[in-house]
Coordinates of C-alpha atoms and ligand atoms in Angstrom, one line a residue:
X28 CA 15.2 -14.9 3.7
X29 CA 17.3 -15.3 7.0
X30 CA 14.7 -16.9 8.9
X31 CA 17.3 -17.5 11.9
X32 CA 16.7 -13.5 12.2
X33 CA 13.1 -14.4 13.0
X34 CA 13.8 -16.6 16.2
X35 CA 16.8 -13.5 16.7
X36 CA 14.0 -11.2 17.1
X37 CA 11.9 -12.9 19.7
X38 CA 14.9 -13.7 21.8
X39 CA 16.1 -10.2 21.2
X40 CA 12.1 -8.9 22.4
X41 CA 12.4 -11.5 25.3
X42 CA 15.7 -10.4 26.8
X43 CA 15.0 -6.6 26.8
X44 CA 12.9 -4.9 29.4
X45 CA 12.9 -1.6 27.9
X46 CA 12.0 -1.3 24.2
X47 CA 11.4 1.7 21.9
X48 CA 9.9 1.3 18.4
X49 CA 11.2 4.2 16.2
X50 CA 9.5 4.7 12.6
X51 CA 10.4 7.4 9.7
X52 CA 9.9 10.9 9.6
X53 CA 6.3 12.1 8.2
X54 CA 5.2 8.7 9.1
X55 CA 2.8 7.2 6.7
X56 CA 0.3 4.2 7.9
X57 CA 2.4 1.2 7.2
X58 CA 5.6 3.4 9.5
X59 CA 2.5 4.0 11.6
X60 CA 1.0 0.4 11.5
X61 CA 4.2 -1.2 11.7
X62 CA 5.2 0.6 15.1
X63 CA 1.5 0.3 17.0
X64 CA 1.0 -3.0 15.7
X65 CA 3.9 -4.4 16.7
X66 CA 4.2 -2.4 19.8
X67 CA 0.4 -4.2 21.0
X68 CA 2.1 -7.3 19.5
X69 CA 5.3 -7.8 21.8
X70 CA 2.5 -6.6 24.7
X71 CA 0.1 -9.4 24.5
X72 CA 2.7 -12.3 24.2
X73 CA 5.6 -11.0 26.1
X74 CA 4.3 -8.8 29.8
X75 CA 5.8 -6.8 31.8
X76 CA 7.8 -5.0 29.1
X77 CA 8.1 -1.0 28.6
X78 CA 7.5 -0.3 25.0
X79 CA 7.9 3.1 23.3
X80 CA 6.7 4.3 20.5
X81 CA 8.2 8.5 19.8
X82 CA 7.9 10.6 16.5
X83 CA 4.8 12.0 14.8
X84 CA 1.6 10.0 14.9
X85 CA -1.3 10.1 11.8
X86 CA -3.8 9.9 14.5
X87 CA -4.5 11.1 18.3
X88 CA -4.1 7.3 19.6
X89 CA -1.3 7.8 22.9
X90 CA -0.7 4.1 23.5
X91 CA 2.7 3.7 23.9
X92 CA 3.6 7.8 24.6
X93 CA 5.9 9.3 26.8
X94 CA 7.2 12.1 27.0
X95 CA 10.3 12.3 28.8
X96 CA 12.2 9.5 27.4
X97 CA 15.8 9.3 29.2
X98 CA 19.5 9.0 28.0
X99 CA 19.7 5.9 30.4
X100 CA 16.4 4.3 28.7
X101 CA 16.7 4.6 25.2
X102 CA 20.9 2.5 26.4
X103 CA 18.9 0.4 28.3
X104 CA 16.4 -0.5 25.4
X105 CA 16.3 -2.9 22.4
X106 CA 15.6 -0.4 19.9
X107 CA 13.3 -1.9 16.5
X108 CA 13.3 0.4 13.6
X109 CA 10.4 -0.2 11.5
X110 CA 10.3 0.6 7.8
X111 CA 12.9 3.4 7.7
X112 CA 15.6 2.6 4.6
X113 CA 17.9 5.0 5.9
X114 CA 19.0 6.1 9.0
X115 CA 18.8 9.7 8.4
X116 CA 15.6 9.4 7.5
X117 CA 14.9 8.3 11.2
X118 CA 11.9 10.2 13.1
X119 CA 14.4 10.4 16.5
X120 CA 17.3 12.8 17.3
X121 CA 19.1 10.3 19.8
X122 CA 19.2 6.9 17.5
X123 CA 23.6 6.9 18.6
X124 CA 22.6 6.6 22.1
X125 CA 21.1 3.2 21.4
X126 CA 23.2 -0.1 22.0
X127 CA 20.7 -2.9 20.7
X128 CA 19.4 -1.9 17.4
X129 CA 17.1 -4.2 15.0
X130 CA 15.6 -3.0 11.8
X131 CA 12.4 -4.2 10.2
X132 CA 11.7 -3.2 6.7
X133 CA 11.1 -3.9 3.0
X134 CA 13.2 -0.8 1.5
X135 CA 16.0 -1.7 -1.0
X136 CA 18.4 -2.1 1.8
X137 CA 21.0 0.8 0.8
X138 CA 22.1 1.8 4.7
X139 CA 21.8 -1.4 7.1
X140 CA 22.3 0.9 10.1
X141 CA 21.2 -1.6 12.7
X142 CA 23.4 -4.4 14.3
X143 CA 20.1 -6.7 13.4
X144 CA 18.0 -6.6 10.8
X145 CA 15.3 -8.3 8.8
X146 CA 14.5 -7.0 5.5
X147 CA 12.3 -8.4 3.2
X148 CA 12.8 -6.0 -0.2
X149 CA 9.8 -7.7 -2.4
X150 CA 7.4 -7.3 0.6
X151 CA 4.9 -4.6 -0.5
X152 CA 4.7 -3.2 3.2
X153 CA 7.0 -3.3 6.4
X154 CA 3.5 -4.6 8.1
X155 CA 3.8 -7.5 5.8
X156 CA 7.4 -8.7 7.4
X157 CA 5.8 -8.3 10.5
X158 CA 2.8 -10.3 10.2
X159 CA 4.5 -13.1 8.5
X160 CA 7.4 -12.8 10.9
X161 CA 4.5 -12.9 13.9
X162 CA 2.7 -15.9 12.2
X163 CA 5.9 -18.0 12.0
X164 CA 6.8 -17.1 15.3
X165 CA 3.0 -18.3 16.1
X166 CA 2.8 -15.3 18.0
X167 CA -0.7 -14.3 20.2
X168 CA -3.3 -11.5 18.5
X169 CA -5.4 -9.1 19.4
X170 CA -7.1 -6.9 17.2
X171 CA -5.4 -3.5 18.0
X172 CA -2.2 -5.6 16.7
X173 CA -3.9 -6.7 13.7
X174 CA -5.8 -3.6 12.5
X175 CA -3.0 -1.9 12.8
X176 CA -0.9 -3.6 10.8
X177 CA -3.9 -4.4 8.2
X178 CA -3.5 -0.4 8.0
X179 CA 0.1 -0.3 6.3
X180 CA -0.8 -3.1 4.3
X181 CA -3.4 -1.6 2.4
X182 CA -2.2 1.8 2.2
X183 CA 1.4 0.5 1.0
X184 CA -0.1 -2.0 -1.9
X185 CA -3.1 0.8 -3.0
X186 CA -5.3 -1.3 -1.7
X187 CA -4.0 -4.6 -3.3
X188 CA -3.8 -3.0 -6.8
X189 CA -0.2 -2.3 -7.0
X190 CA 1.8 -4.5 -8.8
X191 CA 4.2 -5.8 -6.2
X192 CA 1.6 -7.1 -4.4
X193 CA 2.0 -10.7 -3.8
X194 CA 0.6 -13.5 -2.7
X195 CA 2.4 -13.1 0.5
X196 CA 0.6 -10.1 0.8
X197 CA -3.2 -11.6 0.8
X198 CA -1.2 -14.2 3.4
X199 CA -0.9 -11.4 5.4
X200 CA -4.1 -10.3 4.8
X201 CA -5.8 -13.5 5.8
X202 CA -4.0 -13.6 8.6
X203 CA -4.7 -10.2 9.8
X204 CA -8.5 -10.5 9.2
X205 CA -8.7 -14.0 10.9
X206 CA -7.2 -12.7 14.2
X207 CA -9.7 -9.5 14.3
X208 CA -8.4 -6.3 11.7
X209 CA -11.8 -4.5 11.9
X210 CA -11.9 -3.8 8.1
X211 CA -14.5 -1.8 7.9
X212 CA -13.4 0.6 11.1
X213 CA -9.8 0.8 9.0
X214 CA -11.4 1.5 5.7
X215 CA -13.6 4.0 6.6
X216 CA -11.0 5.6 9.2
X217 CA -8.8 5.3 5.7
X218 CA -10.9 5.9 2.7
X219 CA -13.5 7.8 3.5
X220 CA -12.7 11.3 2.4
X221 CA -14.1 14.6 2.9
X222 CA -15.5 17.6 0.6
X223 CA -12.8 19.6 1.4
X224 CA -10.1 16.7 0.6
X225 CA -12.0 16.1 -2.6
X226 CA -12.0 19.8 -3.7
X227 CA -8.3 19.8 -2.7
X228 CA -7.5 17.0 -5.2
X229 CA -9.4 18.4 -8.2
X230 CA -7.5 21.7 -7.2
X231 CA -4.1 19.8 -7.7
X232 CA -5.1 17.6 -10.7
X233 CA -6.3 21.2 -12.5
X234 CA -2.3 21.7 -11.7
X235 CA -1.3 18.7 -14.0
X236 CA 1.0 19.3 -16.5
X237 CA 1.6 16.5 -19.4
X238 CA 4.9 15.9 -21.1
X239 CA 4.7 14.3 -24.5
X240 CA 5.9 10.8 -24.0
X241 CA 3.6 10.4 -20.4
X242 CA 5.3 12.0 -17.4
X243 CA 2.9 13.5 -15.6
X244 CA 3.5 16.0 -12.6
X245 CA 2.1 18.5 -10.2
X246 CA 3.2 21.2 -8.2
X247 CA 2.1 22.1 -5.0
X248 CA 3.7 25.4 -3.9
X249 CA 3.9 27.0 0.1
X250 CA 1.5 29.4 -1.7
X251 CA -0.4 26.7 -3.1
X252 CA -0.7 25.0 0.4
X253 CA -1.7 28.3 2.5
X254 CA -5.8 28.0 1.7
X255 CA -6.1 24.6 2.6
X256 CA -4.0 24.3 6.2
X257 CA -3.2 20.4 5.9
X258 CA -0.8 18.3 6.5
X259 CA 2.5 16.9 4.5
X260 CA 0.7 13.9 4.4
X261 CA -2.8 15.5 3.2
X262 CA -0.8 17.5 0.6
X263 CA 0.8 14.5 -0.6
X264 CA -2.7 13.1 -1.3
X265 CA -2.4 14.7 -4.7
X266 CA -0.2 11.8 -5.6
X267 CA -2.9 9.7 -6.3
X268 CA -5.1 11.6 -8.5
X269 CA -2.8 10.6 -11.2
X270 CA -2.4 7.2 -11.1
X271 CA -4.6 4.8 -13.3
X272 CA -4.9 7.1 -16.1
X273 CA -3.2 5.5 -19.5
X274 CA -1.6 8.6 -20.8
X275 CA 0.1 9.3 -17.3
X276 CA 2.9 6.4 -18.0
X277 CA 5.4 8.2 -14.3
X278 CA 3.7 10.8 -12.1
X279 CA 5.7 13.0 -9.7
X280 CA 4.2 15.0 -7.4
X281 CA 6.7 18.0 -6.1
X282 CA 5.8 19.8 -2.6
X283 CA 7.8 23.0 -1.9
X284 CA 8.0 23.1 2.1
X285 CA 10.1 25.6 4.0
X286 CA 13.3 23.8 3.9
X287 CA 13.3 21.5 1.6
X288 CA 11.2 20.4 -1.7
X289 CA 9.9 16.8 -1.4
X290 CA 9.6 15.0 -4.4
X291 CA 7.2 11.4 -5.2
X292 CA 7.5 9.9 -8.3
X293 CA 5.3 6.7 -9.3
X294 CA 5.4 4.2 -12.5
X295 CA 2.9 1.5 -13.8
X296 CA 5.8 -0.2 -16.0
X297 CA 9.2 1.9 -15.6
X298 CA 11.6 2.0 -13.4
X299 CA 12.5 5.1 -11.8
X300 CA 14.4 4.1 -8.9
X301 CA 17.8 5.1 -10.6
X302 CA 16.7 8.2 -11.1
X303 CA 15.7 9.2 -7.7
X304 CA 19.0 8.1 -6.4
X305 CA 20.7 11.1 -9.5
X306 CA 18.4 13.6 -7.2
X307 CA 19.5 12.3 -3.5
X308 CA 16.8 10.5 -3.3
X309 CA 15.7 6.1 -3.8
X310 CA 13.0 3.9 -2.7
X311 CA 11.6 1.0 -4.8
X312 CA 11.4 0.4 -8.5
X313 CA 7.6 2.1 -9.2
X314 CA 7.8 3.9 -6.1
X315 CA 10.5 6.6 -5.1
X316 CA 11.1 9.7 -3.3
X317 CA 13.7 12.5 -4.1
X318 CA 14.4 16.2 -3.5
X319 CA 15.2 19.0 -5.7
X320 CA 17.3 22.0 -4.8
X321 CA 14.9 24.2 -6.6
X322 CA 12.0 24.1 -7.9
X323 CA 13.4 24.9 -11.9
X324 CA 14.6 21.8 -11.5
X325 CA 11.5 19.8 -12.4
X326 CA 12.3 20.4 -15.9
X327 CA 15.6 18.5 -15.3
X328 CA 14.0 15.3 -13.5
X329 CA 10.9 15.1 -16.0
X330 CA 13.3 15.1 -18.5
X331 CA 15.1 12.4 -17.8
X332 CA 11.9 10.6 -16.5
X333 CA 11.2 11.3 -20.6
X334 CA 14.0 9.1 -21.6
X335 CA 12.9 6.3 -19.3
X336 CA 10.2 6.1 -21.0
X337 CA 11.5 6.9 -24.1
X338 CA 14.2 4.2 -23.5
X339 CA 10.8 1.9 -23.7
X340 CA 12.7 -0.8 -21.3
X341 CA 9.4 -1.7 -19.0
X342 CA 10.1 -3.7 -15.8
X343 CA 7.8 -5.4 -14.6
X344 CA 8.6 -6.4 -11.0
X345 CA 7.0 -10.0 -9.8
X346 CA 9.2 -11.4 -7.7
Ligands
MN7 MN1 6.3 1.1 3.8

């Protein structure tokens, strides 16, 4: 851990006038969480600074929008990437323009893009570097800063369940929910689902299909996704409905979208990291994202998610 990148940071915050918090494409809510919290962050300790945050957003909040942001002020800027591995994968068209960069994230560190970085690769969620970074750094709270960031943490450890979660993690936790996350606003602006969402996953799991030695997948088709007029990130929801079931040893969840098809894959025991990196794809040992070029390629990638398992090699990550 290069906690000189820490102080790096804050000087790097401090100098800067201009900054613009950039996030992944299809954000999910520790991007999300990462970017807002830290954006109200940096505003309650250091004033009079511009903060930025563009891309997609998983709710209607517009703290931090603009519209027009200029040539002149993203070179101007310190520019803080927040739990984006790759720099293709970046939710912002004019990264090149941007002279101070710092990344933030807990991705297997494949492409360090930025000229800074700190990247914690055991930490279950980006918001987790950032919290512990802030608490070092005995930085101020408030409680949009804090719920926000409680947001990615949960979401990015399945609510504390997932094996990777640490005890850095509940750190994180505790110090979230002593400096005001509203747990029961996030839960219930998280987990509370409804009739149509819950019809939509029975409709997916109905989609399951089984191979013998546990690799479970579903696949949502454009034709499949027409009725129910959601999201990417709503679709992907049918992720979950196969997880905690004993049979289902790897579930991968394929969505066909018009120019690409997204693939999630998801392990209790094996790793399946390598594999997602054979279909131009990588992420963390039990968690990864690919792509496929077609969709006949399943059969291809559940068979050799088959001899993972059949390998019987379990990791079990508790670093
Ligand atoms: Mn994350």
């Amino acid at each position: 851990m290069k906690e000189t990148n820490y102080k790096l940071l804050v000087a790097k915050i401090k100098k800067y006038k201009n900054i613009i918090i950039l996030k992944h494409i299809r954000p999910d809510w520790d991007a999300q969480g990462s970017s807002m919290g830290l954006a109200y962050l940096i505003q309650e300790n250091y004033k009079g600074k511009t903060i930025v945050v563009p891309g997609d957003r998983l709710d209607d909040n517009v703290d931090f929008w603009e519209d027009n942001i200029t040539d002149k002020f993203i070179k101007s800027a310190l520019v803080i990437i927040v739990d984006t591995a790759t720099k293709s994968r970046l939710d912002f068209d004019r990264y090149d323009l941007a002279e101070e960069t710092f990344k933030i994230d807990h991705h297997v560190n494949i492409d360090p893009y930025a000229k800074n970085e700190i990247v914690h690769e055991t930490a279950i969620a980006c918001t987790e570097v950032i919290t512990l970074w802030a608490e070092v750094m005995k930085l101020k709270w408030n409680s949009n800063a804090a719920s926000n960031l409680y947001k990615g943490l949960v979401t990015d450890s399945g609510r504390f369940l997932f094996p990777n979660t640490s005890y850095k993690t509940f750190n994180a936790a505790k110090v979230l929910l002593e400096n005001g996350a509203n747990l029961k606003q996030v839960h219930d602006s998280l987990f509370v689902s409804d009739l149509k969402r819950k019809k939509y996953a029975n409709f997916a799991f109905s989609k399951l299909q089984l191979s013998e030695k546990g690799v479970g997948h579903i696949t949502i088709t454009k034709k499949d996704q027409k009725p129910w007029n959601y999201s990417y990130d709503e679709i992907k929801s049918a992720l979950g409905t196969m997880s905690g079931i004993d049979e289902i040893k790897i579930w991968v969840l394929v969505i066909e979208l018009d120019d690409e098809i997204k693939v999630s894959i998801r392990s209790r025991d094996y790793e399946i990291d390598k594999i997602a990196n054979k279909y131009d794809g990588g992420g963390h040992k039990l968690a990864s994202a690919c792509k496929l070029k077609a969709l006949s390629d399943i059969d291809k990638l559940v068979k050799d998610l088959d001899k993972v398992i059949a390998k019987g090699k379990k990791k079990y990550d508790t670093k």
